[in-house]
CSV table of C-alpha atoms in Angstrom, one decimal:
chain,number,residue,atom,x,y,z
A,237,UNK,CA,99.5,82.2,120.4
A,238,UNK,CA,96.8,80.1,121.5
A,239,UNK,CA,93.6,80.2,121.1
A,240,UNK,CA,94.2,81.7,116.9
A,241,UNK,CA,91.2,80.6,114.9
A,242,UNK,CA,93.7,77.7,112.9
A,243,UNK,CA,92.5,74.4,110.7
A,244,UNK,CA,93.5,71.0,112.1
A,245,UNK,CA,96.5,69.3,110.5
A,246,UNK,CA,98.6,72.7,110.6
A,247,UNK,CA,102.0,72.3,110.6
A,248,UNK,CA,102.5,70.1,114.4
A,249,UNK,CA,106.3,71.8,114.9
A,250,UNK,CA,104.2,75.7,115.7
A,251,UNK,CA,100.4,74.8,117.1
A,252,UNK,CA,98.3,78.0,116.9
A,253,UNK,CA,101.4,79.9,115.2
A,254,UNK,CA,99.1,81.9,112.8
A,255,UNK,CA,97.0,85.1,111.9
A,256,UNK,CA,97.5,88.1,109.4
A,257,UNK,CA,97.8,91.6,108.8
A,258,UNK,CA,97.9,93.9,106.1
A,259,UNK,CA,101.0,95.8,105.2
A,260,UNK,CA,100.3,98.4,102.3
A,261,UNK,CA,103.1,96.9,100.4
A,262,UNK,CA,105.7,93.5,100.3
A,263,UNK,CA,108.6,95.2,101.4
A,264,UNK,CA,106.8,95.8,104.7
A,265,UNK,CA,106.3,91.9,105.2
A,266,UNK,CA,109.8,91.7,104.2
A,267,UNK,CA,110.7,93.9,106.8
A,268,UNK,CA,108.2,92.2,109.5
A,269,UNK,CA,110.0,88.4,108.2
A,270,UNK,CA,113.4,90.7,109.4
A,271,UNK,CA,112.0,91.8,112.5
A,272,UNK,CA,111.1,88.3,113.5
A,273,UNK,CA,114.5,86.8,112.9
A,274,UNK,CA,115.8,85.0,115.9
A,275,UNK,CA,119.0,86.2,117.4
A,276,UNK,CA,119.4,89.2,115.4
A,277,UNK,CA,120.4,87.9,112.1
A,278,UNK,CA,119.1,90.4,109.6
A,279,UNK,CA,119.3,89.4,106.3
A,280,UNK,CA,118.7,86.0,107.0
A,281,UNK,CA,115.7,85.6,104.8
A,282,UNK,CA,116.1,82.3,104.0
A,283,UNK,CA,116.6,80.7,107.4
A,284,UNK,CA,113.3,82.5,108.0
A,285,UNK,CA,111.4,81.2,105.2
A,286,UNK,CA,112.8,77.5,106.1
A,287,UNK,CA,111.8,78.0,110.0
A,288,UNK,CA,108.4,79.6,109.5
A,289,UNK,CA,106.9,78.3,106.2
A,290,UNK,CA,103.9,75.6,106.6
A,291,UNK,CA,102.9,72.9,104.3
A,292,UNK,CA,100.4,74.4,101.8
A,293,UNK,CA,96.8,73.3,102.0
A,294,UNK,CA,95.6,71.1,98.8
A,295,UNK,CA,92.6,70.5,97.1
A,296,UNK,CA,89.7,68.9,98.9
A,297,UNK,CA,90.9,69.9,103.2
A,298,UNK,CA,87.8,71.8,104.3
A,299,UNK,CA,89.6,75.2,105.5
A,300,UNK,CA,90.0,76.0,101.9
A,301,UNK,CA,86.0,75.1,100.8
A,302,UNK,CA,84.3,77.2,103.0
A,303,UNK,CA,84.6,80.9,103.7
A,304,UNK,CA,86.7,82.1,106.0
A,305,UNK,CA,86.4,85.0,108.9
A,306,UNK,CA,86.9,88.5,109.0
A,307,UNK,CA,90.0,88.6,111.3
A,308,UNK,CA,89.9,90.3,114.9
A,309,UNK,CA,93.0,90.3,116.9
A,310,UNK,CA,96.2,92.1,118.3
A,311,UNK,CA,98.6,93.7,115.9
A,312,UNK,CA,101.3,91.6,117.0
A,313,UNK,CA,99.1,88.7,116.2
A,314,UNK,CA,98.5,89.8,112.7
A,315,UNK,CA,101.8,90.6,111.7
A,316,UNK,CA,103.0,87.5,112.8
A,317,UNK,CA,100.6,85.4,110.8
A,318,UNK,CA,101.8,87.1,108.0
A,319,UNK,CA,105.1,86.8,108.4
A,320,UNK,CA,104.3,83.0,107.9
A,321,UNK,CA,102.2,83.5,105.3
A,322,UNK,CA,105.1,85.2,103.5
A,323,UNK,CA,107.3,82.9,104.4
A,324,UNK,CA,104.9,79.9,103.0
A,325,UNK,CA,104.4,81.7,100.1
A,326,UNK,CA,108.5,82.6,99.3
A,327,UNK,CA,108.9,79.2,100.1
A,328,UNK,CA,106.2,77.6,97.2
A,329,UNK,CA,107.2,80.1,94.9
A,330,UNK,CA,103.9,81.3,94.6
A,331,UNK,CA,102.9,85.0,93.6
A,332,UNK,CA,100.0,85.1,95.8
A,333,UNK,CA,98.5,83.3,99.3
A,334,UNK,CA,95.5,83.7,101.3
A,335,UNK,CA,95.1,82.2,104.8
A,336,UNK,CA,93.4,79.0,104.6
A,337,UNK,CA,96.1,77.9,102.4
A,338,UNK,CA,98.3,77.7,105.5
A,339,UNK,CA,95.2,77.0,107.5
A,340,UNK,CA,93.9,79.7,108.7
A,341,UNK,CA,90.1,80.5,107.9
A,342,UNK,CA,90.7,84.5,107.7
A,343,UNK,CA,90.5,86.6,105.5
A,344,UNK,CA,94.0,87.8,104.5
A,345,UNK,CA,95.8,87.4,101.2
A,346,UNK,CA,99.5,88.4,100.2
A,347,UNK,CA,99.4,89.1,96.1
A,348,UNK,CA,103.0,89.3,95.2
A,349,UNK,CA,103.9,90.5,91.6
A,350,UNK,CA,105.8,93.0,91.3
A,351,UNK,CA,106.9,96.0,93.3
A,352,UNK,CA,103.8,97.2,94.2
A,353,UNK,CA,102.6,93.6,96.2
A,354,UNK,CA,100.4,94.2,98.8
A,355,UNK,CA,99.0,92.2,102.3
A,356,UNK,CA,95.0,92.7,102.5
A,357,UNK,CA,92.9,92.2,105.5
A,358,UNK,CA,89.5,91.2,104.4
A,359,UNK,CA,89.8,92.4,100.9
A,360,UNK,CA,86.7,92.7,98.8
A,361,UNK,CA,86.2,93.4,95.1
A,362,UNK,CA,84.2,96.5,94.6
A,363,UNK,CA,84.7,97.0,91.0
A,364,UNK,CA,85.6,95.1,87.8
A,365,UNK,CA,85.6,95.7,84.5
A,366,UNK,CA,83.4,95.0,81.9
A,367,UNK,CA,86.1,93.3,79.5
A,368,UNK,CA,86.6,89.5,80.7
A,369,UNK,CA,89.7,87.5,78.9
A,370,UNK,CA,90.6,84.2,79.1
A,371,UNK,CA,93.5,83.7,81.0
A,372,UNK,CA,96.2,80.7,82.5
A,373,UNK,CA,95.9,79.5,85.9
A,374,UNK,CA,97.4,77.3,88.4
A,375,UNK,CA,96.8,77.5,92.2
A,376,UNK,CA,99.3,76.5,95.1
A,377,UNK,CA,96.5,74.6,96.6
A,378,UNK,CA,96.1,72.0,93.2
A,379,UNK,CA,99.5,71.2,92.7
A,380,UNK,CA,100.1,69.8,89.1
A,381,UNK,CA,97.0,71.2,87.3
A,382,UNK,CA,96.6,74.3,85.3
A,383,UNK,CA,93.8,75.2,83.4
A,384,UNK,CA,92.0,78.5,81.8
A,385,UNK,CA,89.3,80.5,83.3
A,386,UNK,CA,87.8,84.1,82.7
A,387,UNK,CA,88.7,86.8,84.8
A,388,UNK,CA,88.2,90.6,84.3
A,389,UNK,CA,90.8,92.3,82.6
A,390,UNK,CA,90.5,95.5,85.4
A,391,UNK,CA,89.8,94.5,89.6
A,392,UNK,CA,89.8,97.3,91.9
A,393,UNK,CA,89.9,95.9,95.8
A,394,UNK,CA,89.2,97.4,99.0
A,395,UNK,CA,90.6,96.2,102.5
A,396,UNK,CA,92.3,97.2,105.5
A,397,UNK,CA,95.8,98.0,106.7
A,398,UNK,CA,97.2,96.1,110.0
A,399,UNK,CA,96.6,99.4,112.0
A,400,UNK,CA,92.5,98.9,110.5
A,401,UNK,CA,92.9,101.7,107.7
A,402,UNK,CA,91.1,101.2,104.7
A,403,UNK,CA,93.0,101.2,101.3
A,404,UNK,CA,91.3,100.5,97.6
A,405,UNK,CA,93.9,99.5,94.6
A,406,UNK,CA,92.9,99.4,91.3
A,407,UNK,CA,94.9,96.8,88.9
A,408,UNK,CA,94.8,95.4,85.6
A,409,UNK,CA,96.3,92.0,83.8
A,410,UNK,CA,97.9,89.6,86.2
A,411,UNK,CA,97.5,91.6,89.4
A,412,UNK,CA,93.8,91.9,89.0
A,413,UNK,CA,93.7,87.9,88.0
A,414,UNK,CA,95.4,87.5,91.5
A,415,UNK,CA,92.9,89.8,93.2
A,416,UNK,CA,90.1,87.9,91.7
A,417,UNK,CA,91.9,84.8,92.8
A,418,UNK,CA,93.1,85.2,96.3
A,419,UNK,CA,89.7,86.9,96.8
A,420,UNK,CA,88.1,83.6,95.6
A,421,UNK,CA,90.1,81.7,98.3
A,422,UNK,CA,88.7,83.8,101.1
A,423,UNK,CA,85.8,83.1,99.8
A,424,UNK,CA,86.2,79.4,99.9
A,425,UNK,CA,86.3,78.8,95.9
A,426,UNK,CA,89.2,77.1,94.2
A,427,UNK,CA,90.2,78.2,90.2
A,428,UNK,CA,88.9,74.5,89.6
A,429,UNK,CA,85.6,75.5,90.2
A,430,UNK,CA,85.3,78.2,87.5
């Protein structure tokens, strides 16, 4: 794919391989990781994740201090960049990814906590609650450190679906911490910085 809007010092085995989409949930980038096995070989999650993952973005490489772009592309494109993303993110362990943690100054996050995960194209907040709690964070992108920052106990997000619907989802406790927190990615802001 080239020509993708992609950080230097991405991952040198894939130039260009990025971009997002939005599925509505994580079993939909589970099914577009299956979809883009090689050879057929459904269920072969893992060799996925190994092929596709990229090195995650740390502390202090631009991509991930400035704000990134509102993603315009093909479909194709989109899904694919997530299924990296995924990947990436299966392969830190993490809960939660934006782009530019692989690279990629969009604005797409994967948040990843239970069944009801999502994929967001250019999420925004568009509501939070009054309540703010303390809570514990650590970031994928500062490796090692962990610290405590406010968050609001309720987020409710807006964004778009790969096919350019809008959605809004509504969460509470550690899904609206990861809203606020992938959100703050796209928006070039490490926890850190709180």
């Amino acid at each position: 794919h080239p020509g993708l809007p992609v950080a230097p010092a991405q991952d040198a085995r894939h130039p260009g391989r990025d971009q997002s989409v939005v599925v509505a949930d994580v079993a939909a980038a589970e099914r577009v990781v299956d979809a883009h096995l090689e050879g057929g070989e459904r269920g072969s999650s893992e060799a996925f994740v190994r092929e596709h993952a990229l090195e995650i973005r740390q502390g202090g490489d631009p991509v991930l201090h400035r704000p990134a772009n509102r993603p315009k592309m093909a479909r194709a494109d989109l899904e694919a960049l997530v299924a990296r993303m995924f990947a990436s993110m299966v392969a830190a362990s993490g809960i939660g990814i934006a782009a530019p943690q692989i690279g990629v100054a969009l604005r797409i996050a994967i948040m990843d906590v239970d069944a009801a995960g999502i994929v967001a194209i250019d999420p925004s907040i568009v509501d939070v609650s009054e309540e703010v709690e303390e809570t514990s964070e650590g970031c994928l992108s500062v490796r090692g450190i962990y610290g405590t920052t406010n968050r609001h106990e309720r987020v409710t997000i807006k964004a778009h679906h790969p096919d350019g619907k809008p959605f809004e989802r509504g969460a509470g406790g550690l899904m609206a911490q990861i809203f606020e927190h992938e959100i703050d990615h796209l928006n070039g802001t490490l926890f850190i910085q709180h």
